[in-house]
CSV table of C-alpha atoms in Angstrom, one decimal:
chain,number,residue,atom,x,y,z
A,1495,UNK,CA,50.1,53.0,5.8
A,1496,UNK,CA,49.7,49.3,5.7
A,1497,UNK,CA,51.2,46.6,7.8
A,1498,UNK,CA,52.2,43.4,6.2
A,1499,UNK,CA,53.3,40.3,8.1
A,1500,UNK,CA,54.3,37.8,5.5
A,1501,UNK,CA,57.2,35.6,4.4
A,1502,UNK,CA,58.7,35.3,1.0
A,1503,UNK,CA,61.0,32.7,-0.5
A,1504,UNK,CA,63.8,33.4,-2.9
A,1505,UNK,CA,65.8,30.7,-4.8
A,1506,UNK,CA,69.1,31.0,-6.7
A,1507,UNK,CA,69.9,29.4,-10.1
A,1508,UNK,CA,70.8,26.1,-8.5
A,1509,UNK,CA,67.4,26.0,-6.8
A,1510,UNK,CA,69.1,26.0,-3.3
A,1511,UNK,CA,67.5,28.4,-0.9
A,1512,UNK,CA,69.5,31.5,-0.4
A,1513,UNK,CA,67.2,32.9,2.1
A,1514,UNK,CA,64.7,30.3,3.3
A,1515,UNK,CA,62.3,32.7,4.9
A,1516,UNK,CA,62.5,36.4,5.4
A,1517,UNK,CA,59.7,37.4,7.8
A,1518,UNK,CA,58.4,40.9,7.4
A,1519,UNK,CA,57.6,42.2,10.9
A,1520,UNK,CA,56.4,45.6,10.0
A,1521,UNK,CA,56.0,47.7,6.8
A,1522,UNK,CA,54.7,51.1,6.0
A,1523,UNK,CA,55.6,53.8,3.4
A,1524,UNK,CA,58.7,54.8,5.2
A,1525,UNK,CA,60.2,51.7,7.0
A,1526,UNK,CA,60.5,48.0,6.7
A,1527,UNK,CA,61.4,45.7,9.6
A,1528,UNK,CA,62.5,42.1,8.9
A,1529,UNK,CA,63.6,39.2,11.0
A,1530,UNK,CA,67.0,38.3,9.4
A,1531,UNK,CA,67.7,34.6,9.5
A,1532,UNK,CA,71.1,33.5,10.8
A,1533,UNK,CA,73.8,32.7,8.2
A,1534,UNK,CA,73.1,35.6,5.7
A,1535,UNK,CA,74.9,38.9,5.8
A,1536,UNK,CA,72.8,42.1,6.0
A,1537,UNK,CA,74.9,43.5,3.1
A,1538,UNK,CA,78.1,42.5,1.3
A,1539,UNK,CA,80.7,44.3,-0.8
A,1540,UNK,CA,80.8,41.4,-3.2
A,1541,UNK,CA,78.9,41.9,-6.4
A,1542,UNK,CA,78.1,38.2,-6.6
A,1543,UNK,CA,77.5,37.7,-2.9
A,1544,UNK,CA,74.0,37.1,-1.6
A,1545,UNK,CA,72.8,39.3,1.2
A,1546,UNK,CA,69.6,40.5,2.9
A,1547,UNK,CA,69.6,43.9,1.3
A,1548,UNK,CA,69.8,42.5,-2.2
A,1549,UNK,CA,67.1,40.0,-1.5
A,1550,UNK,CA,64.8,42.7,-0.2
A,1551,UNK,CA,65.4,44.9,-3.2
A,1552,UNK,CA,64.5,41.9,-5.5
A,1553,UNK,CA,61.3,41.4,-3.5
A,1554,UNK,CA,60.4,45.1,-3.9
A,1555,UNK,CA,61.1,45.0,-7.6
A,1556,UNK,CA,58.9,41.9,-8.0
A,1557,UNK,CA,56.1,43.9,-6.2
A,1558,UNK,CA,56.4,46.5,-9.0
A,1559,UNK,CA,58.6,49.1,-7.2
A,1560,UNK,CA,60.8,50.6,-9.9
A,1561,UNK,CA,64.4,51.3,-8.7
A,1562,UNK,CA,63.6,50.6,-5.0
A,1563,UNK,CA,65.3,52.8,-2.4
A,1564,UNK,CA,66.5,50.8,0.5
A,1565,UNK,CA,68.8,52.1,3.3
A,1566,UNK,CA,70.1,49.8,6.0
A,1567,UNK,CA,69.6,51.5,9.3
A,1568,UNK,CA,71.0,48.8,11.6
A,1569,UNK,CA,73.2,45.8,11.0
A,1570,UNK,CA,73.6,42.5,12.8
A,1571,UNK,CA,76.3,39.9,12.4
A,1572,UNK,CA,75.9,37.2,9.8
A,1573,UNK,CA,75.8,34.3,12.3
A,1574,UNK,CA,72.9,35.7,14.3
A,1575,UNK,CA,69.2,36.2,13.6
A,1576,UNK,CA,67.2,39.3,14.6
A,1577,UNK,CA,65.4,42.4,13.5
A,1578,UNK,CA,66.9,44.7,10.8
A,1579,UNK,CA,65.4,48.1,10.1
A,1580,UNK,CA,65.4,49.5,6.6
A,1581,UNK,CA,64.3,52.9,5.4
A,1582,UNK,CA,62.3,53.0,2.2
A,1583,UNK,CA,63.0,56.6,1.3
A,1584,UNK,CA,65.7,59.2,1.8
A,1585,UNK,CA,63.8,61.3,4.4
A,1586,UNK,CA,63.1,58.2,6.6
A,1587,UNK,CA,66.8,57.2,6.2
A,1588,UNK,CA,68.0,60.6,7.4
A,1589,UNK,CA,65.6,60.7,10.4
A,1590,UNK,CA,66.2,57.0,11.4
A,1591,UNK,CA,70.0,57.4,11.1
A,1592,UNK,CA,69.9,60.5,13.3
A,1593,UNK,CA,67.7,58.8,15.8
A,1594,UNK,CA,70.2,55.8,15.9
A,1595,UNK,CA,73.2,58.2,16.4
A,1596,UNK,CA,71.3,60.1,19.1
A,1597,UNK,CA,70.5,56.8,20.8
A,1598,UNK,CA,66.7,57.4,20.3
A,1599,UNK,CA,66.5,53.8,19.0
A,1600,UNK,CA,67.2,51.2,21.5
A,1601,UNK,CA,68.7,47.8,20.7
A,1602,UNK,CA,67.9,44.7,22.7
A,1603,UNK,CA,69.9,41.4,22.4
A,1604,UNK,CA,69.1,38.0,23.8
A,1605,UNK,CA,71.9,35.4,24.1
A,1606,UNK,CA,72.4,31.9,25.4
A,1607,UNK,CA,75.5,31.7,27.4
A,1608,UNK,CA,77.3,28.9,29.2
A,1609,UNK,CA,78.6,29.4,32.7
A,1610,UNK,CA,77.4,31.7,35.4
A,1611,UNK,CA,77.6,35.5,35.9
A,1612,UNK,CA,78.9,36.9,39.2
A,1613,UNK,CA,75.7,39.1,39.3
A,1614,UNK,CA,72.3,38.3,37.9
A,1615,UNK,CA,72.0,41.9,36.6
A,1616,UNK,CA,74.5,44.6,35.8
A,1617,UNK,CA,75.9,47.1,33.3
A,1618,UNK,CA,79.2,46.9,31.3
A,1619,UNK,CA,80.7,50.1,29.9
A,1620,UNK,CA,83.7,50.1,27.7
A,1621,UNK,CA,85.3,52.2,24.9
A,1622,UNK,CA,85.3,50.2,21.6
A,1623,UNK,CA,87.6,50.9,18.7
A,1624,UNK,CA,86.6,49.4,15.4
A,1625,UNK,CA,89.4,48.3,13.1
A,1626,UNK,CA,87.9,48.6,9.6
A,1627,UNK,CA,90.7,46.6,8.0
A,1628,UNK,CA,90.2,43.7,10.3
A,1629,UNK,CA,86.5,44.2,10.6
A,1630,UNK,CA,86.8,43.7,14.4
A,1631,UNK,CA,86.2,45.8,17.4
A,1632,UNK,CA,88.5,46.0,20.5
A,1633,UNK,CA,88.1,47.4,24.0
A,1634,UNK,CA,90.7,50.2,24.4
A,1635,UNK,CA,91.9,52.1,27.5
A,1636,UNK,CA,92.6,55.8,27.9
A,1637,UNK,CA,96.3,55.0,27.5
A,1638,UNK,CA,95.7,53.4,24.0
A,1639,UNK,CA,96.5,55.7,21.0
A,1640,UNK,CA,93.2,54.6,19.4
A,1641,UNK,CA,91.1,55.8,22.4
A,1642,UNK,CA,90.1,59.1,20.7
A,1643,UNK,CA,88.5,57.2,17.8
A,1644,UNK,CA,86.7,54.8,20.1
A,1645,UNK,CA,83.0,54.9,20.9
A,1646,UNK,CA,81.4,54.3,24.2
A,1647,UNK,CA,79.5,51.0,24.5
A,1648,UNK,CA,77.0,50.4,27.3
A,1649,UNK,CA,75.5,47.0,27.8
A,1650,UNK,CA,72.8,46.4,30.5
A,1651,UNK,CA,72.3,42.7,31.2
A,1652,UNK,CA,69.9,40.7,33.2
A,1653,UNK,CA,69.7,36.9,33.6
A,1654,UNK,CA,66.2,35.9,32.5
A,1655,UNK,CA,66.4,32.2,32.9
A,1656,UNK,CA,69.0,29.8,34.3
A,1657,UNK,CA,69.0,26.1,33.7
A,1658,UNK,CA,70.7,23.3,31.9
A,1659,UNK,CA,71.0,23.0,28.2
A,1660,UNK,CA,70.5,19.5,26.8
A,1661,UNK,CA,72.7,18.8,23.9
């Protein structure tokens, strides 16, 4: 297995950058981890829409991989940047998907927030219902009819640095 840490550039027909830089954090025969830039979706349903998955497939094709297999294991929202894990074969996709479902893969988030927390460290637990039509998630209570379809969400937080943000 080889590890590559490189960046590639992709331009569209109008020579405007679609994805300025996609940094490959880790790569071997089974997985690919990239640092997704903010502003680009991980995947899109639109045939003409540009997304990270399509750009990675193009990159693999340019490297000589015929009909590249690429499975998105985790997604992050379009406005944010962060690590996205891809499987490069069906076996890895099945294993990683199971690990994600079984919470064997941990996710960490960093956020800049305005205001102050009551506590410097804590845990938030809620039941989240995802409305596929609206593409939004909502906190639901046991009294809500959607509660049985909701998933438990646990967020541990810790203030790392407090200060003023100069704008």
